[in-house]
mmCIF file with all atom_site columns, C-alpha atoms in Angstrom:
data_model
loop_
_atom_site.group_PDB
_atom_site.id
_atom_site.type_symbol
_atom_site.label_atom_id
_atom_site.label_alt_id
_atom_site.label_comp_id
_atom_site.label_asym_id
_atom_site.label_entity_id
_atom_site.label_seq_id
_atom_site.pdbx_PDB_ins_code
_atom_site.Cartn_x
_atom_site.Cartn_y
_atom_site.Cartn_z
_atom_site.occupancy
_atom_site.B_iso_or_equiv
_atom_site.pdbx_formal_charge
_atom_site.auth_seq_id
_atom_site.auth_comp_id
_atom_site.auth_asym_id
_atom_site.auth_atom_id
_atom_site.pdbx_PDB_model_num
ATOM 1   C CA . MET A 1 1   ? 0.000   0.000   0.000  1.00 55.00 ? 1   MET A CA 1
ATOM 2   C CA . SER A 1 2   ? 1.165   3.519   -0.763 1.00 72.00 ? 2   SER A CA 1
ATOM 3   C CA . THR A 1 3   ? 1.531   6.167   1.923  1.00 82.00 ? 3   THR A CA 1
ATOM 4   C CA . LEU A 1 4   ? -1.647  7.869   0.676  1.00 80.00 ? 4   LEU A CA 1
ATOM 5   C CA . ASP A 1 5   ? -3.606  4.607   0.850  1.00 77.00 ? 5   ASP A CA 1
ATOM 6   C CA . THR A 1 6   ? -2.320  3.948   4.361  1.00 81.00 ? 6   THR A CA 1
ATOM 7   C CA . THR A 1 7   ? -3.272  7.474   5.484  1.00 84.00 ? 7   THR A CA 1
ATOM 8   C CA . ARG A 1 8   ? -6.710  7.124   3.891  1.00 82.00 ? 8   ARG A CA 1
ATOM 9   C CA . ALA A 1 9   ? -7.276  3.797   5.660  1.00 81.00 ? 9   ALA A CA 1
ATOM 10  C CA . GLU A 1 10  ? -6.195  5.246   9.017  1.00 80.00 ? 10  GLU A CA 1
ATOM 11  C CA . LEU A 1 11  ? -8.460  8.284   8.596  1.00 84.00 ? 11  LEU A CA 1
ATOM 12  C CA . ALA A 1 12  ? -11.340 5.969   7.704  1.00 82.00 ? 12  ALA A CA 1
ATOM 13  C CA . LEU A 1 13  ? -10.838 4.194   11.041 1.00 81.00 ? 13  LEU A CA 1
ATOM 14  C CA . VAL A 1 14  ? -10.835 7.559   12.857 1.00 82.00 ? 14  VAL A CA 1
ATOM 15  C CA . VAL A 1 15  ? -14.072 8.564   11.105 1.00 83.00 ? 15  VAL A CA 1
ATOM 16  C CA . LEU A 1 16  ? -15.609 5.180   11.944 1.00 81.00 ? 16  LEU A CA 1
ATOM 17  C CA . TYR A 1 17  ? -14.597 5.647   15.586 1.00 82.00 ? 17  TYR A CA 1
ATOM 18  C CA . LEU A 1 18  ? -15.891 9.209   15.915 1.00 79.00 ? 18  LEU A CA 1
ATOM 19  C CA . ASN A 1 19  ? -19.178 8.291   14.233 1.00 81.00 ? 19  ASN A CA 1
ATOM 20  C CA . LYS A 1 20  ? -20.014 6.214   17.308 1.00 83.00 ? 20  LYS A CA 1
ATOM 21  C CA . ALA A 1 21  ? -22.083 8.176   19.830 1.00 81.00 ? 21  ALA A CA 1
ATOM 22  C CA . GLU A 1 22  ? -20.595 5.958   22.554 1.00 87.00 ? 22  GLU A CA 1
ATOM 23  C CA . ALA A 1 23  ? -17.053 6.921   21.521 1.00 88.00 ? 23  ALA A CA 1
ATOM 24  C CA . ARG A 1 24  ? -17.850 10.647  21.593 1.00 89.00 ? 24  ARG A CA 1
ATOM 25  C CA . ASP A 1 25  ? -19.437 10.179  25.013 1.00 90.00 ? 25  ASP A CA 1
ATOM 26  C CA . LYS A 1 26  ? -16.307 8.494   26.376 1.00 92.00 ? 26  LYS A CA 1
ATOM 27  C CA . ILE A 1 27  ? -14.056 11.220  24.944 1.00 93.00 ? 27  ILE A CA 1
ATOM 28  C CA . CYS A 1 28  ? -16.240 13.799  26.707 1.00 93.00 ? 28  CYS A CA 1
ATOM 29  C CA . ARG A 1 29  ? -16.030 11.662  29.846 1.00 95.00 ? 29  ARG A CA 1
ATOM 30  C CA . ALA A 1 30  ? -12.225 11.801  29.712 1.00 95.00 ? 30  ALA A CA 1
ATOM 31  C CA . ILE A 1 31  ? -12.423 15.600  29.412 1.00 96.00 ? 31  ILE A CA 1
ATOM 32  C CA . GLN A 1 32  ? -14.912 15.744  32.295 1.00 96.00 ? 32  GLN A CA 1
ATOM 33  C CA . TYR A 1 33  ? -12.830 13.700  34.739 1.00 96.00 ? 33  TYR A CA 1
ATOM 34  C CA . GLY A 1 34  ? -9.564  15.249  33.580 1.00 96.00 ? 34  GLY A CA 1
ATOM 35  C CA . SER A 1 35  ? -11.084 18.623  34.468 1.00 96.00 ? 35  SER A CA 1
ATOM 36  C CA . LYS A 1 36  ? -12.259 17.262  37.820 1.00 96.00 ? 36  LYS A CA 1
ATOM 37  C CA . PHE A 1 37  ? -8.693  16.134  38.537 1.00 96.00 ? 37  PHE A CA 1
ATOM 38  C CA . LEU A 1 38  ? -7.309  19.568  37.674 1.00 95.00 ? 38  LEU A CA 1
ATOM 39  C CA . SER A 1 39  ? -9.938  21.510  39.647 1.00 94.00 ? 39  SER A CA 1
ATOM 40  C CA . ASN A 1 40  ? -9.837  19.263  42.747 1.00 92.00 ? 40  ASN A CA 1
ATOM 41  C CA . GLY A 1 41  ? -13.316 20.589  43.547 1.00 89.00 ? 41  GLY A CA 1
ATOM 42  C CA . GLU A 1 42  ? -12.179 24.226  43.585 1.00 93.00 ? 42  GLU A CA 1
ATOM 43  C CA . PRO A 1 43  ? -14.130 26.901  41.624 1.00 93.00 ? 43  PRO A CA 1
ATOM 44  C CA . GLY A 1 44  ? -12.563 27.967  38.357 1.00 94.00 ? 44  GLY A CA 1
ATOM 45  C CA . THR A 1 45  ? -12.302 27.168  34.660 1.00 95.00 ? 45  THR A CA 1
ATOM 46  C CA . ALA A 1 46  ? -11.554 23.473  35.177 1.00 94.00 ? 46  ALA A CA 1
ATOM 47  C CA . GLN A 1 47  ? -14.621 23.000  37.386 1.00 94.00 ? 47  GLN A CA 1
ATOM 48  C CA . ASN A 1 48  ? -16.788 24.835  34.831 1.00 95.00 ? 48  ASN A CA 1
ATOM 49  C CA . VAL A 1 49  ? -15.540 22.467  32.120 1.00 95.00 ? 49  VAL A CA 1
ATOM 50  C CA . ASP A 1 50  ? -16.269 19.508  34.417 1.00 94.00 ? 50  ASP A CA 1
ATOM 51  C CA . LYS A 1 51  ? -19.855 20.618  35.053 1.00 92.00 ? 51  LYS A CA 1
ATOM 52  C CA . SER A 1 52  ? -20.683 21.649  31.483 1.00 93.00 ? 52  SER A CA 1
ATOM 53  C CA . THR A 1 53  ? -19.219 18.443  30.032 1.00 93.00 ? 53  THR A CA 1
ATOM 54  C CA . SER A 1 54  ? -21.111 16.344  32.581 1.00 92.00 ? 54  SER A CA 1
ATOM 55  C CA . LEU A 1 55  ? -24.371 17.994  31.511 1.00 90.00 ? 55  LEU A CA 1
ATOM 56  C CA . ALA A 1 56  ? -23.566 17.587  27.808 1.00 88.00 ? 56  ALA A CA 1
ATOM 57  C CA . ARG A 1 57  ? -22.854 13.877  28.273 1.00 89.00 ? 57  ARG A CA 1
ATOM 58  C CA . LYS A 1 58  ? -26.350 13.301  29.622 1.00 88.00 ? 58  LYS A CA 1
ATOM 59  C CA . VAL A 1 59  ? -27.745 14.186  26.186 1.00 85.00 ? 59  VAL A CA 1
ATOM 60  C CA . PHE A 1 60  ? -25.662 11.366  24.645 1.00 81.00 ? 60  PHE A CA 1
ATOM 61  C CA . ARG A 1 61  ? -27.282 8.946   27.110 1.00 86.00 ? 61  ARG A CA 1
ATOM 62  C CA . LEU A 1 62  ? -30.934 9.822   26.404 1.00 85.00 ? 62  LEU A CA 1
ATOM 63  C CA . PHE A 1 63  ? -32.953 6.584   25.985 1.00 88.00 ? 63  PHE A CA 1
ATOM 64  C CA . LYS A 1 64  ? -29.754 4.544   26.360 1.00 89.00 ? 64  LYS A CA 1
ATOM 65  C CA . PHE A 1 65  ? -31.426 2.648   29.213 1.00 91.00 ? 65  PHE A CA 1
ATOM 66  C CA . VAL A 1 66  ? -33.266 0.647   26.522 1.00 92.00 ? 66  VAL A CA 1
ATOM 67  C CA . ASN A 1 67  ? -29.985 -1.129  25.633 1.00 91.00 ? 67  ASN A CA 1
ATOM 68  C CA . ASP A 1 68  ? -29.614 -2.702  29.073 1.00 92.00 ? 68  ASP A CA 1
ATOM 69  C CA . LEU A 1 69  ? -33.350 -3.281  29.334 1.00 91.00 ? 69  LEU A CA 1
ATOM 70  C CA . HIS A 1 70  ? -33.071 -5.355  26.147 1.00 93.00 ? 70  HIS A CA 1
ATOM 71  C CA . ALA A 1 71  ? -30.051 -7.225  27.569 1.00 91.00 ? 71  ALA A CA 1
ATOM 72  C CA . LEU A 1 72  ? -32.025 -7.859  30.769 1.00 92.00 ? 72  LEU A CA 1
ATOM 73  C CA . ILE A 1 73  ? -34.818 -9.727  28.955 1.00 92.00 ? 73  ILE A CA 1
ATOM 74  C CA . SER A 1 74  ? -32.523 -11.446 26.420 1.00 92.00 ? 74  SER A CA 1
ATOM 75  C CA . PRO A 1 75  ? -31.519 -15.104 26.985 1.00 92.00 ? 75  PRO A CA 1
ATOM 76  C CA . THR A 1 76  ? -28.048 -15.823 28.335 1.00 89.00 ? 76  THR A CA 1
ATOM 77  C CA . PRO A 1 77  ? -25.554 -18.166 26.608 1.00 88.00 ? 77  PRO A CA 1
ATOM 78  C CA . GLN A 1 78  ? -26.124 -21.839 27.406 1.00 89.00 ? 78  GLN A CA 1
ATOM 79  C CA . GLY A 1 79  ? -23.854 -23.279 30.054 1.00 88.00 ? 79  GLY A CA 1
ATOM 80  C CA . THR A 1 80  ? -23.509 -20.042 32.032 1.00 90.00 ? 80  THR A CA 1
ATOM 81  C CA . PRO A 1 81  ? -23.626 -20.818 35.788 1.00 93.00 ? 81  PRO A CA 1
ATOM 82  C CA . LEU A 1 82  ? -26.739 -19.521 37.560 1.00 95.00 ? 82  LEU A CA 1
ATOM 83  C CA . PRO A 1 83  ? -24.812 -17.152 39.924 1.00 95.00 ? 83  PRO A CA 1
ATOM 84  C CA . LEU A 1 84  ? -23.191 -15.451 36.909 1.00 95.00 ? 84  LEU A CA 1
ATOM 85  C CA . VAL A 1 85  ? -26.570 -15.244 35.150 1.00 95.00 ? 85  VAL A CA 1
ATOM 86  C CA . LEU A 1 86  ? -28.136 -13.570 38.203 1.00 96.00 ? 86  LEU A CA 1
ATOM 87  C CA . LEU A 1 87  ? -25.197 -11.174 38.593 1.00 96.00 ? 87  LEU A CA 1
ATOM 88  C CA . GLY A 1 88  ? -25.331 -10.297 34.892 1.00 95.00 ? 88  GLY A CA 1
ATOM 89  C CA . LYS A 1 89  ? -29.069 -9.623  34.978 1.00 96.00 ? 89  LYS A CA 1
ATOM 90  C CA . SER A 1 90  ? -28.651 -7.567  38.166 1.00 97.00 ? 90  SER A CA 1
ATOM 91  C CA . LYS A 1 91  ? -25.997 -5.503  36.403 1.00 96.00 ? 91  LYS A CA 1
ATOM 92  C CA . ASN A 1 92  ? -28.347 -4.886  33.458 1.00 96.00 ? 92  ASN A CA 1
ATOM 93  C CA . ALA A 1 93  ? -31.232 -3.937  35.771 1.00 96.00 ? 93  ALA A CA 1
ATOM 94  C CA . LEU A 1 94  ? -29.105 -1.546  37.844 1.00 97.00 ? 94  LEU A CA 1
ATOM 95  C CA . LEU A 1 95  ? -27.434 0.077   34.823 1.00 96.00 ? 95  LEU A CA 1
ATOM 96  C CA . SER A 1 96  ? -30.770 0.498   33.045 1.00 96.00 ? 96  SER A CA 1
ATOM 97  C CA . THR A 1 97  ? -32.219 2.113   36.189 1.00 96.00 ? 97  THR A CA 1
ATOM 98  C CA . PHE A 1 98  ? -29.198 4.427   36.463 1.00 96.00 ? 98  PHE A CA 1
ATOM 99  C CA . LEU A 1 99  ? -29.544 5.568   32.847 1.00 94.00 ? 99  LEU A CA 1
ATOM 100 C CA . PHE A 1 100 ? -33.300 6.086   33.202 1.00 95.00 ? 100 PHE A CA 1
ATOM 101 C CA . LEU A 1 101 ? -32.972 8.123   36.409 1.00 95.00 ? 101 LEU A CA 1
ATOM 102 C CA . ASP A 1 102 ? -30.088 10.063  34.873 1.00 93.00 ? 102 ASP A CA 1
ATOM 103 C CA . GLN A 1 103 ? -32.567 11.496  32.365 1.00 93.00 ? 103 GLN A CA 1
ATOM 104 C CA . ILE A 1 104 ? -34.579 12.980  35.250 1.00 93.00 ? 104 ILE A CA 1
ATOM 105 C CA . VAL A 1 105 ? -31.351 14.436  36.630 1.00 93.00 ? 105 VAL A CA 1
ATOM 106 C CA . TRP A 1 106 ? -30.746 16.053  33.226 1.00 92.00 ? 106 TRP A CA 1
ATOM 107 C CA . LEU A 1 107 ? -34.272 17.494  33.258 1.00 92.00 ? 107 LEU A CA 1
ATOM 108 C CA . GLY A 1 108 ? -33.526 18.962  36.703 1.00 91.00 ? 108 GLY A CA 1
ATOM 109 C CA . ARG A 1 109 ? -30.174 20.448  35.640 1.00 88.00 ? 109 ARG A CA 1
ATOM 110 C CA . THR A 1 110 ? -31.735 22.114  32.594 1.00 88.00 ? 110 THR A CA 1
ATOM 111 C CA . GLY A 1 111 ? -34.600 23.576  34.653 1.00 89.00 ? 111 GLY A CA 1
ATOM 112 C CA . ILE A 1 112 ? -37.365 21.561  32.953 1.00 90.00 ? 112 ILE A CA 1
ATOM 113 C CA . TYR A 1 113 ? -37.960 19.573  36.141 1.00 88.00 ? 113 TYR A CA 1
ATOM 114 C CA . LYS A 1 114 ? -38.481 22.178  38.872 1.00 88.00 ? 114 LYS A CA 1
ATOM 115 C CA . ASN A 1 115 ? -38.172 20.117  42.061 1.00 90.00 ? 115 ASN A CA 1
ATOM 116 C CA . LYS A 1 116 ? -34.431 20.510  42.750 1.00 88.00 ? 116 LYS A CA 1
ATOM 117 C CA . GLU A 1 117 ? -34.414 18.546  46.021 1.00 92.00 ? 117 GLU A CA 1
ATOM 118 C CA . ARG A 1 118 ? -36.155 15.589  44.380 1.00 93.00 ? 118 ARG A CA 1
ATOM 119 C CA . ALA A 1 119 ? -33.769 15.785  41.419 1.00 92.00 ? 119 ALA A CA 1
ATOM 120 C CA . GLU A 1 120 ? -30.750 15.710  43.781 1.00 93.00 ? 120 GLU A CA 1
ATOM 121 C CA . LEU A 1 121 ? -32.183 12.672  45.604 1.00 95.00 ? 121 LEU A CA 1
ATOM 122 C CA . ILE A 1 122 ? -32.816 10.905  42.291 1.00 95.00 ? 122 ILE A CA 1
ATOM 123 C CA . GLY A 1 123 ? -29.258 11.762  41.286 1.00 94.00 ? 123 GLY A CA 1
ATOM 124 C CA . ARG A 1 124 ? -27.840 10.018  44.378 1.00 96.00 ? 124 ARG A CA 1
ATOM 125 C CA . ILE A 1 125 ? -30.072 6.979   43.855 1.00 97.00 ? 125 ILE A CA 1
ATOM 126 C CA . SER A 1 126 ? -28.910 6.755   40.235 1.00 96.00 ? 126 SER A CA 1
ATOM 127 C CA . LEU A 1 127 ? -25.249 6.855   41.329 1.00 96.00 ? 127 LEU A CA 1
ATOM 128 C CA . PHE A 1 128 ? -25.868 4.050   43.836 1.00 97.00 ? 128 PHE A CA 1
ATOM 129 C CA . CYS A 1 129 ? -27.391 2.037   40.978 1.00 97.00 ? 129 CYS A CA 1
ATOM 130 C CA . TRP A 1 130 ? -24.296 2.701   38.865 1.00 97.00 ? 130 TRP A CA 1
ATOM 131 C CA . MET A 1 131 ? -22.000 1.659   41.704 1.00 97.00 ? 131 MET A CA 1
ATOM 132 C CA . GLY A 1 132 ? -24.062 -1.516  42.192 1.00 97.00 ? 132 GLY A CA 1
ATOM 133 C CA . SER A 1 133 ? -23.833 -2.333  38.482 1.00 97.00 ? 133 SER A CA 1
ATOM 134 C CA . SER A 1 134 ? -20.042 -1.841  38.630 1.00 97.00 ? 134 SER A CA 1
ATOM 135 C CA . VAL A 1 135 ? -19.823 -4.242  41.587 1.00 98.00 ? 135 VAL A CA 1
ATOM 136 C CA . CYS A 1 136 ? -21.896 -6.806  39.664 1.00 97.00 ? 136 CYS A CA 1
ATOM 137 C CA . THR A 1 137 ? -19.695 -6.348  36.586 1.00 97.00 ? 137 THR A CA 1
ATOM 138 C CA . THR A 1 138 ? -16.576 -6.898  38.699 1.00 98.00 ? 138 THR A CA 1
ATOM 139 C CA . LEU A 1 139 ? -17.958 -10.156 40.108 1.00 97.00 ? 139 LEU A CA 1
ATOM 140 C CA . VAL A 1 140 ? -19.132 -11.344 36.675 1.00 97.00 ? 140 VAL A CA 1
ATOM 141 C CA . GLU A 1 141 ? -15.719 -10.692 35.136 1.00 97.00 ? 141 GLU A CA 1
ATOM 142 C CA . VAL A 1 142 ? -13.943 -12.500 37.996 1.00 97.00 ? 142 VAL A CA 1
ATOM 143 C CA . GLY A 1 143 ? -16.232 -15.510 37.495 1.00 96.00 ? 143 GLY A CA 1
ATOM 144 C CA . GLU A 1 144 ? -15.857 -15.509 33.710 1.00 96.00 ? 144 GLU A CA 1
ATOM 145 C CA . LEU A 1 145 ? -12.072 -15.179 33.963 1.00 96.00 ? 145 LEU A CA 1
ATOM 146 C CA . GLY A 1 146 ? -12.065 -18.218 36.247 1.00 95.00 ? 146 GLY A CA 1
ATOM 147 C CA . ARG A 1 147 ? -14.058 -20.212 33.688 1.00 94.00 ? 147 ARG A CA 1
ATOM 148 C CA . LEU A 1 148 ? -11.783 -19.053 30.866 1.00 94.00 ? 148 LEU A CA 1
ATOM 149 C CA . SER A 1 149 ? -8.654  -19.944 32.837 1.00 94.00 ? 149 SER A CA 1
ATOM 150 C CA . ALA A 1 150 ? -9.950  -23.473 33.462 1.00 93.00 ? 150 ALA A CA 1
ATOM 151 C CA . SER A 1 151 ? -10.828 -24.015 29.784 1.00 92.00 ? 151 SER A CA 1
ATOM 152 C CA . MET A 1 152 ? -7.437  -22.630 28.659 1.00 91.00 ? 152 MET A CA 1
ATOM 153 C CA . LYS A 1 153 ? -5.563  -24.978 31.006 1.00 91.00 ? 153 LYS A CA 1
ATOM 154 C CA . LYS A 1 154 ? -7.553  -27.902 29.630 1.00 90.00 ? 154 LYS A CA 1
ATOM 155 C CA . LEU A 1 155 ? -6.738  -26.814 26.076 1.00 89.00 ? 155 LEU A CA 1
ATOM 156 C CA . GLU A 1 156 ? -3.050  -26.431 26.979 1.00 87.00 ? 156 GLU A CA 1
ATOM 157 C CA . LYS A 1 157 ? -2.961  -30.078 28.055 1.00 87.00 ? 157 LYS A CA 1
ATOM 158 C CA . ASP A 1 158 ? -4.454  -31.106 24.719 1.00 85.00 ? 158 ASP A CA 1
ATOM 159 C CA . LEU A 1 159 ? -1.845  -28.994 22.902 1.00 83.00 ? 159 LEU A CA 1
ATOM 160 C CA . LYS A 1 160 ? 1.082   -30.174 25.029 1.00 82.00 ? 160 LYS A CA 1
ATOM 161 C CA . ASN A 1 161 ? 3.316   -31.184 22.108 1.00 79.00 ? 161 ASN A CA 1
ATOM 162 C CA . THR A 1 162 ? 2.466   -28.221 19.856 1.00 85.00 ? 162 THR A CA 1
ATOM 163 C CA . ASP A 1 163 ? 2.840   -24.444 19.939 1.00 83.00 ? 163 ASP A CA 1
ATOM 164 C CA . LYS A 1 164 ? -0.360  -23.321 21.682 1.00 84.00 ? 164 LYS A CA 1
ATOM 165 C CA . TYR A 1 165 ? -0.043  -19.812 20.214 1.00 83.00 ? 165 TYR A CA 1
ATOM 166 C CA . GLN A 1 166 ? -0.456  -21.278 16.743 1.00 86.00 ? 166 GLN A CA 1
ATOM 167 C CA . ASN A 1 167 ? -3.828  -22.738 17.737 1.00 86.00 ? 167 ASN A CA 1
ATOM 168 C CA . GLU A 1 168 ? -6.693  -20.484 16.657 1.00 90.00 ? 168 GLU A CA 1
ATOM 169 C CA . GLN A 1 169 ? -8.993  -21.587 19.509 1.00 91.00 ? 169 GLN A CA 1
ATOM 170 C CA . TYR A 1 170 ? -6.325  -20.872 22.132 1.00 89.00 ? 170 TYR A CA 1
ATOM 171 C CA . ARG A 1 171 ? -5.582  -17.428 20.649 1.00 90.00 ? 171 ARG A CA 1
ATOM 172 C CA . ALA A 1 172 ? -9.302  -16.601 20.687 1.00 92.00 ? 172 ALA A CA 1
ATOM 173 C CA . LYS A 1 173 ? -9.562  -17.595 24.361 1.00 93.00 ? 173 LYS A CA 1
ATOM 174 C CA . LEU A 1 174 ? -6.440  -15.594 25.200 1.00 93.00 ? 174 LEU A CA 1
ATOM 175 C CA . LYS A 1 175 ? -7.871  -12.531 23.458 1.00 93.00 ? 175 LYS A CA 1
ATOM 176 C CA . LYS A 1 176 ? -11.152 -12.953 25.353 1.00 94.00 ? 176 LYS A CA 1
ATOM 177 C CA . SER A 1 177 ? -9.224  -13.293 28.622 1.00 95.00 ? 177 SER A CA 1
ATOM 178 C CA . ASN A 1 178 ? -7.346  -10.039 27.958 1.00 95.00 ? 178 ASN A CA 1
ATOM 179 C CA . GLU A 1 179 ? -10.616 -8.251  27.132 1.00 95.00 ? 179 GLU A CA 1
ATOM 180 C CA . ARG A 1 180 ? -12.269 -9.490  30.325 1.00 96.00 ? 180 ARG A CA 1
ATOM 181 C CA . THR A 1 181 ? -9.216  -8.531  32.420 1.00 97.00 ? 181 THR A CA 1
ATOM 182 C CA . LEU A 1 182 ? -9.443  -4.991  31.045 1.00 96.00 ? 182 LEU A CA 1
ATOM 183 C CA . ALA A 1 183 ? -13.201 -4.918  31.735 1.00 96.00 ? 183 ALA A CA 1
ATOM 184 C CA . LEU A 1 184 ? -12.500 -6.088  35.304 1.00 97.00 ? 184 LEU A CA 1
ATOM 185 C CA . ILE A 1 185 ? -9.967  -3.292  35.849 1.00 97.00 ? 185 ILE A CA 1
ATOM 186 C CA . LYS A 1 186 ? -12.397 -0.707  34.448 1.00 97.00 ? 186 LYS A CA 1
ATOM 187 C CA . ALA A 1 187 ? -15.306 -1.912  36.620 1.00 97.00 ? 187 ALA A CA 1
ATOM 188 C CA . SER A 1 188 ? -13.091 -1.865  39.726 1.00 97.00 ? 188 SER A CA 1
ATOM 189 C CA . VAL A 1 189 ? -11.930 1.677   38.929 1.00 97.00 ? 189 VAL A CA 1
ATOM 190 C CA . ASP A 1 190 ? -15.548 2.769   38.357 1.00 97.00 ? 190 ASP A CA 1
ATOM 191 C CA . ILE A 1 191 ? -16.466 1.612   41.869 1.00 97.00 ? 191 ILE A CA 1
ATOM 192 C CA . VAL A 1 192 ? -13.912 4.089   43.260 1.00 97.00 ? 192 VAL A CA 1
ATOM 193 C CA . VAL A 1 193 ? -15.319 6.818   40.973 1.00 97.00 ? 193 VAL A CA 1
ATOM 194 C CA . ALA A 1 194 ? -18.846 6.133   42.259 1.00 97.00 ? 194 ALA A CA 1
ATOM 195 C CA . VAL A 1 195 ? -17.634 6.280   45.869 1.00 97.00 ? 195 VAL A CA 1
ATOM 196 C CA . GLY A 1 196 ? -16.051 9.652   45.094 1.00 96.00 ? 196 GLY A CA 1
ATOM 197 C CA . LEU A 1 197 ? -19.134 11.078  43.376 1.00 96.00 ? 197 LEU A CA 1
ATOM 198 C CA . LEU A 1 198 ? -21.334 9.942   46.273 1.00 96.00 ? 198 LEU A CA 1
ATOM 199 C CA . GLN A 1 199 ? -18.782 11.316  48.782 1.00 94.00 ? 199 GLN A CA 1
ATOM 200 C CA . LEU A 1 200 ? -18.911 8.102   50.805 1.00 95.00 ? 200 LEU A CA 1
ATOM 201 C CA . ALA A 1 201 ? -15.259 8.532   51.835 1.00 94.00 ? 201 ALA A CA 1
ATOM 202 C CA . PRO A 1 202 ? -14.534 12.240  51.225 1.00 92.00 ? 202 PRO A CA 1
ATOM 203 C CA . LYS A 1 203 ? -11.210 12.273  53.096 1.00 93.00 ? 203 LYS A CA 1
ATOM 204 C CA . LYS A 1 204 ? -9.711  9.400   51.087 1.00 94.00 ? 204 LYS A CA 1
ATOM 205 C CA . VAL A 1 205 ? -11.525 9.685   47.746 1.00 95.00 ? 205 VAL A CA 1
ATOM 206 C CA . THR A 1 206 ? -11.151 13.408  47.086 1.00 95.00 ? 206 THR A CA 1
ATOM 207 C CA . PRO A 1 207 ? -12.352 15.132  43.875 1.00 95.00 ? 207 PRO A CA 1
ATOM 208 C CA . ARG A 1 208 ? -8.776  14.821  42.552 1.00 96.00 ? 208 ARG A CA 1
ATOM 209 C CA . VAL A 1 209 ? -8.707  11.064  43.237 1.00 96.00 ? 209 VAL A CA 1
ATOM 210 C CA . THR A 1 210 ? -12.165 10.730  41.665 1.00 97.00 ? 210 THR A CA 1
ATOM 211 C CA . GLY A 1 211 ? -10.969 12.679  38.630 1.00 97.00 ? 211 GLY A CA 1
ATOM 212 C CA . ALA A 1 212 ? -7.824  10.563  38.245 1.00 97.00 ? 212 ALA A CA 1
ATOM 213 C CA . PHE A 1 213 ? -9.705  7.253   38.473 1.00 97.00 ? 213 PHE A CA 1
ATOM 214 C CA . GLY A 1 214 ? -12.468 8.541   36.202 1.00 97.00 ? 214 GLY A CA 1
ATOM 215 C CA . PHE A 1 215 ? -9.911  9.665   33.616 1.00 97.00 ? 215 PHE A CA 1
ATOM 216 C CA . VAL A 1 216 ? -8.234  6.235   33.619 1.00 97.00 ? 216 VAL A CA 1
ATOM 217 C CA . SER A 1 217 ? -11.624 4.518   33.319 1.00 97.00 ? 217 SER A CA 1
ATOM 218 C CA . SER A 1 218 ? -12.524 6.788   30.388 1.00 96.00 ? 218 SER A CA 1
ATOM 219 C CA . LEU A 1 219 ? -9.278  5.998   28.565 1.00 96.00 ? 219 LEU A CA 1
ATOM 220 C CA . ILE A 1 220 ? -9.986  2.272   28.987 1.00 96.00 ? 220 ILE A CA 1
ATOM 221 C CA . SER A 1 221 ? -13.490 2.799   27.560 1.00 95.00 ? 221 SER A CA 1
ATOM 222 C CA . CYS A 1 222 ? -12.045 4.717   24.590 1.00 94.00 ? 222 CYS A CA 1
ATOM 223 C CA . TYR A 1 223 ? -9.600  1.883   23.953 1.00 93.00 ? 223 TYR A CA 1
ATOM 224 C CA . GLN A 1 224 ? -12.346 -0.754  24.169 1.00 93.00 ? 224 GLN A CA 1
ATOM 225 C CA . LEU A 1 225 ? -14.325 1.074   21.481 1.00 91.00 ? 225 LEU A CA 1
ATOM 226 C CA . LEU A 1 226 ? -11.442 1.224   19.000 1.00 86.00 ? 226 LEU A CA 1
ATOM 227 C CA . PRO A 1 227 ? -12.384 -0.437  15.687 1.00 79.00 ? 227 PRO A CA 1
ATOM 228 C CA . SER A 1 228 ? -10.343 -3.436  14.596 1.00 71.00 ? 228 SER A CA 1
ATOM 229 C CA . PRO A 1 229 ? -7.831  -2.504  11.884 1.00 60.00 ? 229 PRO A CA 1
ATOM 230 C CA . PRO A 1 230 ? -8.558  -4.046  8.480  1.00 56.00 ? 230 PRO A CA 1
ATOM 231 C CA . LYS A 1 231 ? -6.595  -7.190  7.742  1.00 55.00 ? 231 LYS A CA 1
ATOM 232 C CA . SER A 1 232 ? -3.966  -6.652  5.093  1.00 48.00 ? 232 SER A CA 1
ATOM 233 C CA . LYS A 1 233 ? -4.538  -8.652  1.938  1.00 45.00 ? 233 LYS A CA 1
ATOM 234 C CA . SER A 1 234 ? -1.855  -11.135 1.065  1.00 40.00 ? 234 SER A CA 1
ATOM 235 C CA . ALA A 1 235 ? -0.054  -10.485 -2.217 1.00 34.00 ? 235 ALA A CA 1
#
């Protein structure tokens, strides 16, 4: 491929990435929590960016609760242990509730919904739902990683006399394991972010700590949404 073709292909991937509403939301999230880290809860430009970006992100999430509502009523893959099924459905229910209540919070912030005290209470309830969904996600990923590890060890025994990295099934399981490990890290980080936003441990999880963890979580989300590069054609 020529340099121009390579550049065109790379720009096409960037366009594909930015066309995703979810990707734009996560970029805004990185800006939001980066600003929170810089402001450390003090008034100023950084805090204004934090607040305005937070409000703008709520528009991206309008009606997004339907996604997890659909996942909640969808069947789970066969062979999934019941505890993991229950944890997964709990995650979907809590995340869907968070996203639904977040719309009421947006209505309150824009002045459409006039009861400010009720809107603040709904906001806290929604954050507890998000924290609960992050806890459920963490437990699901731990359980799924355990299942993957067991199946990979079994496959390694079957491939004892061959190069396991040349086996397509093993590489697929390894890729899945890496993806789930990253999802586990993100969910664990999000728990800390939720604790900070709810001010459950204000002395330890300060606005700066919340901002730092939120920024890291956002970068992980941005990475997870990256499109796969096109496979080069053999000559």
